[in-house]
Coordinates of C-alpha atoms in Angstrom, one line a residue:
M987 CA 111.6 255.9 156.6
A988 CA 111.6 259.2 158.6
D989 CA 114.8 260.0 160.4
L990 CA 115.3 262.0 163.4
S991 CA 118.4 264.0 163.5
P992 CA 120.7 263.5 166.4
A993 CA 121.8 266.6 168.4
G994 CA 124.8 268.4 167.1
R995 CA 124.1 267.2 163.4
G996 CA 124.9 269.6 160.8
L997 CA 122.1 271.7 159.0
G998 CA 121.5 270.8 155.4
D999 CA 121.5 273.6 152.5
G1000 CA 119.2 276.1 153.5
A1001 CA 117.9 274.4 156.7
T1002 CA 117.5 276.3 160.0
A1003 CA 117.5 275.2 163.6
D1004 CA 114.0 276.2 164.0
G1005 CA 112.8 274.1 160.9
R1006 CA 114.6 271.0 162.2
D1007 CA 112.9 271.3 165.6
R1008 CA 109.6 271.8 164.3
G1009 CA 109.7 268.9 161.9
Q1010 CA 111.0 266.9 164.9
I1011 CA 108.1 267.9 167.2
I1012 CA 105.5 267.1 164.4
L1013 CA 106.9 263.7 163.8
V1014 CA 107.0 262.8 167.6
G1015 CA 103.4 264.2 167.9
A1016 CA 102.4 262.0 164.9
F1017 CA 103.9 258.9 166.5
A1018 CA 102.1 259.6 169.9
L1019 CA 98.8 260.1 168.2
A1020 CA 99.2 256.9 166.6
V1021 CA 99.8 255.0 169.9
V1022 CA 96.7 256.7 171.4
F1023 CA 94.5 255.5 168.6
V1024 CA 95.8 252.1 168.7
A1025 CA 95.2 251.9 172.3
L1026 CA 91.7 253.4 171.9
A1027 CA 91.0 250.6 169.2
L1028 CA 92.0 248.0 171.5
V1029 CA 90.1 249.2 174.6
M1030 CA 86.8 249.5 172.4
N1031 CA 87.2 246.0 170.5
A1032 CA 87.7 244.5 174.2
A1033 CA 84.5 246.2 175.5
I1034 CA 82.4 245.2 172.6
Y1035 CA 83.9 241.7 172.9
T1036 CA 82.9 241.7 176.6
E1037 CA 79.4 242.9 175.7
N1038 CA 78.8 240.4 173.1
L1039 CA 79.9 237.6 175.5
A1040 CA 77.4 238.8 178.3
T1041 CA 74.6 239.0 175.6
R1042 CA 75.1 235.7 174.2
S1043 CA 75.4 234.3 177.9
E1044 CA 72.1 236.0 178.7
S1045 CA 70.5 234.9 175.7
A1046 CA 71.5 231.4 176.2
G1047 CA 70.3 231.6 179.6
A1048 CA 67.1 232.9 179.1
A1049 CA 66.7 230.2 176.3
D1050 CA 67.4 227.5 178.6
A1051 CA 64.9 229.0 181.3
Q1052 CA 62.3 229.1 178.6
A1053 CA 63.0 225.3 177.5
F1054 CA 62.5 224.3 180.8
E1055 CA 59.2 226.1 181.3
R1056 CA 58.0 224.5 178.1
A1057 CA 59.0 221.2 179.5
T1058 CA 57.2 221.7 182.5
T1059 CA 54.1 222.9 180.7
N1060 CA 54.1 219.5 178.8
A1061 CA 54.6 217.6 182.1
A1062 CA 51.7 219.4 183.8
E1063 CA 49.3 218.8 181.0
A1064 CA 50.3 215.1 180.8
A1065 CA 49.6 214.8 184.6
F1066 CA 46.3 216.8 184.5
R1067 CA 45.2 214.4 181.6
Y1068 CA 46.3 211.4 183.3
A1069 CA 44.6 212.1 186.4
H1070 CA 41.2 212.6 184.9
E1071 CA 41.6 209.6 182.4
V1072 CA 42.9 207.1 185.0
N1073 CA 43.3 207.6 188.6
A1074 CA 40.6 209.7 190.2
S1075 CA 37.0 210.9 189.9
D1076 CA 36.6 213.4 192.7
H1077 CA 38.1 216.9 193.5
T1078 CA 40.1 215.7 196.4
G1079 CA 41.8 212.7 194.5
L1080 CA 42.3 214.9 191.4
K1081 CA 44.2 217.6 193.3
K1082 CA 46.2 214.9 195.2
N1083 CA 47.1 213.1 191.9
V1084 CA 48.3 216.1 190.0
T1085 CA 50.1 217.7 193.1
Q1086 CA 52.2 214.2 193.7
A1087 CA 53.0 213.9 189.7
M1088 CA 54.5 217.4 189.7
A1089 CA 56.2 216.7 192.9
A1090 CA 57.8 213.7 191.4
Y1091 CA 58.7 215.7 188.2
H1092 CA 60.3 218.1 190.3
N1093 CA 62.6 215.7 192.2
V1094 CA 63.9 214.1 188.6
T1095 CA 64.6 217.7 187.1
R1096 CA 66.1 219.5 190.0
T1097 CA 68.7 216.7 190.3
Q1098 CA 69.5 216.8 186.6
Q1099 CA 69.7 220.7 186.6
A1100 CA 71.8 220.9 189.5
T1101 CA 74.6 219.2 187.7
S1102 CA 74.7 222.2 185.6
A1103 CA 74.7 224.8 188.4
Q1104 CA 70.9 225.5 187.8
L1105 CA 68.4 225.6 190.5
T1106 CA 64.8 224.7 189.9
D1107 CA 61.5 224.6 191.7
V1108 CA 58.2 223.4 190.5
A1109 CA 54.9 223.2 192.7
V1110 CA 51.2 223.1 192.0
D1111 CA 50.0 226.7 193.3
S1112 CA 46.3 226.2 193.2
T1113 CA 43.5 224.1 191.5
T1114 CA 39.9 225.2 190.5
N1115 CA 37.2 222.5 190.8
G1116 CA 34.6 222.0 188.0
T1117 CA 32.0 219.5 186.7
N1118 CA 31.6 217.7 183.3
I1119 CA 27.6 217.4 183.0
T1120 CA 26.3 215.3 180.0
D1121 CA 23.2 213.8 179.3
T1122 CA 21.7 212.7 175.7
S1123 CA 18.4 211.7 174.4
V1124 CA 16.3 212.4 177.2
P1125 CA 13.5 215.1 178.0
F1126 CA 15.0 218.3 179.3
E1127 CA 13.5 217.4 182.8
S1128 CA 15.2 216.7 185.9
P1129 CA 15.8 213.1 186.7
A1130 CA 12.9 213.4 189.1
G1131 CA 10.6 214.5 186.3
G1132 CA 10.7 218.3 187.2
T1133 CA 10.3 220.8 184.4
D1134 CA 11.9 223.7 186.2
W1135 CA 15.2 222.6 187.8
T1136 CA 18.9 223.9 188.2
V1137 CA 21.7 222.1 186.0
A1138 CA 24.7 223.8 187.5
K1139 CA 25.6 226.3 190.2
D1140 CA 28.1 229.0 190.6
V1141 CA 29.4 229.1 187.2
N1142 CA 32.1 231.5 186.2
E1143 CA 33.6 229.9 183.1
S1144 CA 32.4 227.3 180.5
Y1145 CA 34.7 225.4 178.3
R1146 CA 31.9 223.7 176.7
F1147 CA 28.3 224.4 176.7
R1148 CA 26.2 222.7 174.0
I1149 CA 22.4 221.8 173.7
D1150 CA 20.7 219.6 171.1
V1151 CA 17.1 219.8 170.7
E1152 CA 15.8 216.7 168.5
T1153 CA 11.9 216.5 169.5
W1154 CA 9.1 218.9 170.1
N1155 CA 6.6 217.7 172.6
G1156 CA 5.0 221.2 173.2
G1157 CA 2.4 223.4 171.4
S1158 CA 3.1 226.3 169.2
S1159 CA 3.1 228.7 172.0
D1160 CA 5.4 226.8 174.2
E1161 CA 9.1 227.7 174.9
L1162 CA 12.0 225.9 176.2
W1163 CA 14.2 228.1 178.4
I1164 CA 17.8 227.8 179.4
V1165 CA 18.3 230.4 182.1
A1166 CA 21.6 231.9 183.1
G1167 CA 21.4 233.8 186.4
D1168 CA 17.7 235.1 186.6
A1169 CA 15.2 235.2 183.8
G1170 CA 15.2 238.6 184.0
D1171 CA 18.9 238.9 183.1
W1172 CA 19.4 236.3 180.4
Y1173 CA 17.7 233.2 178.9
L1174 CA 18.0 231.3 175.7
N1175 CA 14.4 230.1 174.2
V1176 CA 13.6 227.4 171.7
S1177 CA 10.4 227.1 170.0
E1178 CA 8.8 225.2 167.2
A1179 CA 5.6 225.7 165.1
S1180 CA 4.4 224.2 162.0
G1181 CA 7.7 222.2 161.4
E1182 CA 9.7 225.6 161.9
W1183 CA 12.3 226.0 164.8
E1184 CA 13.0 229.4 166.2
V1185 CA 16.0 230.1 168.5
G1186 CA 16.5 233.4 170.3
V1187 CA 18.1 235.1 173.3
N1188 CA 16.2 237.6 175.8
E1189 CA 18.6 239.7 177.7
S1190 CA 17.3 242.1 180.1
G1191 CA 13.8 242.3 178.2
T1192 CA 15.3 242.7 174.8
Y1193 CA 14.7 239.8 172.5
T1194 CA 17.3 238.8 169.6
R1195 CA 16.4 236.1 167.0
C1196 CA 19.2 233.8 166.2
L1197 CA 17.8 231.5 163.8
T1198 CA 14.6 230.1 162.1
T1199 CA 14.9 226.7 160.3
T1200 CA 12.9 223.9 159.2
A1201 CA 15.7 221.4 159.8
S1202 CA 15.0 218.3 161.7
D1203 CA 16.7 219.5 165.0
V1204 CA 18.8 222.4 166.1
T1205 CA 22.3 222.4 167.8
I1206 CA 23.1 225.3 170.0
D1207 CA 27.0 225.9 171.0
L1208 CA 26.8 228.6 173.8
V1209 CA 30.6 229.0 174.0
A1210 CA 31.2 229.0 170.1
E1211 CA 28.1 231.3 170.0
T1212 CA 26.4 229.4 167.1
V1213 CA 23.2 227.8 166.2
N1214 CA 23.5 225.0 163.5
G1215 CA 26.9 226.6 162.8
N1216 CA 25.4 230.1 162.3
D1217 CA 27.0 232.9 164.3
C1218 CA 24.8 234.4 166.9
P1219 CA 26.6 236.9 169.3
A1220 CA 23.3 237.2 171.4
L1221 CA 24.5 233.8 173.1
N1222 CA 27.3 235.5 174.8
R1223 CA 26.8 235.6 178.6
S1224 CA 29.5 238.0 179.7
A1225 CA 26.7 240.7 180.8
V1226 CA 25.6 238.0 183.4
G1227 CA 27.0 238.6 186.9
D1228 CA 29.3 235.9 188.0
P1229 CA 28.9 233.5 189.4
Y1230 CA 25.6 232.5 188.2
D1231 CA 23.3 229.3 188.0
I1232 CA 22.3 227.7 184.8
A1233 CA 18.6 226.3 185.0
V1234 CA 16.0 224.7 182.7
R1235 CA 12.5 226.0 182.5
N1236 CA 9.6 224.2 180.7
G1237 CA 11.9 221.0 180.3
S1238 CA 8.9 218.7 179.3
V1239 CA 8.3 220.6 175.9
A1240 CA 11.4 219.0 174.2
D1241 CA 13.8 216.1 174.2
G1242 CA 17.4 216.1 173.4
G1243 CA 20.8 216.4 175.0
Y1244 CA 23.3 218.7 176.7
T1245 CA 27.0 218.9 177.5
L1246 CA 28.3 221.4 180.1
V1247 CA 32.1 221.5 181.1
S1248 CA 32.5 224.6 183.8
D1249 CA 34.1 225.5 186.8
G1250 CA 30.8 225.5 188.5
E1251 CA 29.1 222.7 190.7
A1252 CA 26.5 220.1 189.5
G1253 CA 22.9 221.1 190.4
S1254 CA 21.4 219.2 193.2
D1255 CA 18.8 217.9 190.9
L1256 CA 21.3 215.9 189.1
T1257 CA 22.3 212.0 189.7
T1258 CA 25.9 211.3 190.0
S1259 CA 25.9 209.4 186.7
Q1260 CA 25.1 212.7 184.8
Y1261 CA 28.2 214.4 185.7
D1262 CA 32.0 214.0 186.6
E1263 CA 33.9 216.0 189.1
I1264 CA 36.8 217.6 187.3
L1265 CA 39.6 219.9 187.9
Y1266 CA 38.8 223.0 185.6
A1267 CA 42.2 224.5 185.9
M1268 CA 45.7 224.2 187.9
E1269 CA 48.3 226.7 188.3
V1270 CA 51.9 225.4 188.4
N1271 CA 54.7 227.9 189.9
V1272 CA 58.1 227.4 188.0
T1273 CA 61.5 228.8 189.2
Y1274 CA 64.8 228.6 187.4
W1275 CA 68.0 230.0 188.6
T1276 CA 71.6 230.1 187.6
P1277 CA 74.4 232.4 188.7
E1278 CA 73.4 234.9 186.0
L1279 CA 69.6 234.6 185.9
R1280 CA 66.5 234.6 188.1
Y1281 CA 63.4 233.3 186.3
R1282 CA 60.1 232.9 187.9
T1283 CA 56.5 232.3 186.1
T1284 CA 53.2 230.7 186.6
R1285 CA 51.8 228.4 184.1
Q1286 CA 47.9 227.8 183.9
I1287 CA 46.6 224.3 182.6
T1288 CA 42.8 224.2 181.8
W1289 CA 40.7 221.3 181.5
G1290 CA 40.2 222.2 177.6
E1291 CA 44.1 222.4 176.8
A1292 CA 44.8 219.3 178.7
S1293 CA 41.8 217.2 177.2
A1294 CA 42.2 218.6 173.4

């Protein structure tokens, strides 16, 4: 081991006082640098450890918040579905039911979360009314026998819109129209001549043929944009200004059925047996607070998600 010579010790052979002093200074400097490097290493390791702890804490908190959000979404979908299947058949009753169900869920979860120093809040922020309109194996006429009539009013979005045309009652020059907005904006037309169906779309005066077929009937899905399973992008109604009405023209020329689930209202020509009032959508506010985290989000539940 290195030895520091004490003051007054004799010099070795050939040694000088200046050489001895320089050697001691270098050695002392080396020890000092070693101490500094060790101290810096300790400080850096402590900082890295603290940062890792903080990161793990934040990640764990975010994961807990997201788990609570998923649980709340599942509860909201169950409440939404249960209200439609069991408890109510009008907009007022449906809204009351889902609001009370989510309030009960909140009362249970906030007590559980509070034991872990977590504050939560769950509340229904808004609901969107809608209708589920269905009629099958009938002429495309109103219940009163009208050939030109309104199926739905003030439609912005549709979850399901399907038309099945099964029997043709008209002539070769007749057409069945399903109109969105005004006939000058957009309409679907179906015709039949010599056993061949033709389905097309007229948008702002431009006609696009979707399909011709000799099948026994035609099925038109205006949400999936298909005719008998074949794609027809012209069925898209995004160019029609919202909200719009959906109407039938020349309904006596064909028999079949239709289903429309939308955020609109049922047309005044329909009877109550032909439609159900539904909640088309519901928004739920979710809040999750801990001493380290503030998490807020809004989850939307739609009729299609909850009824799937």
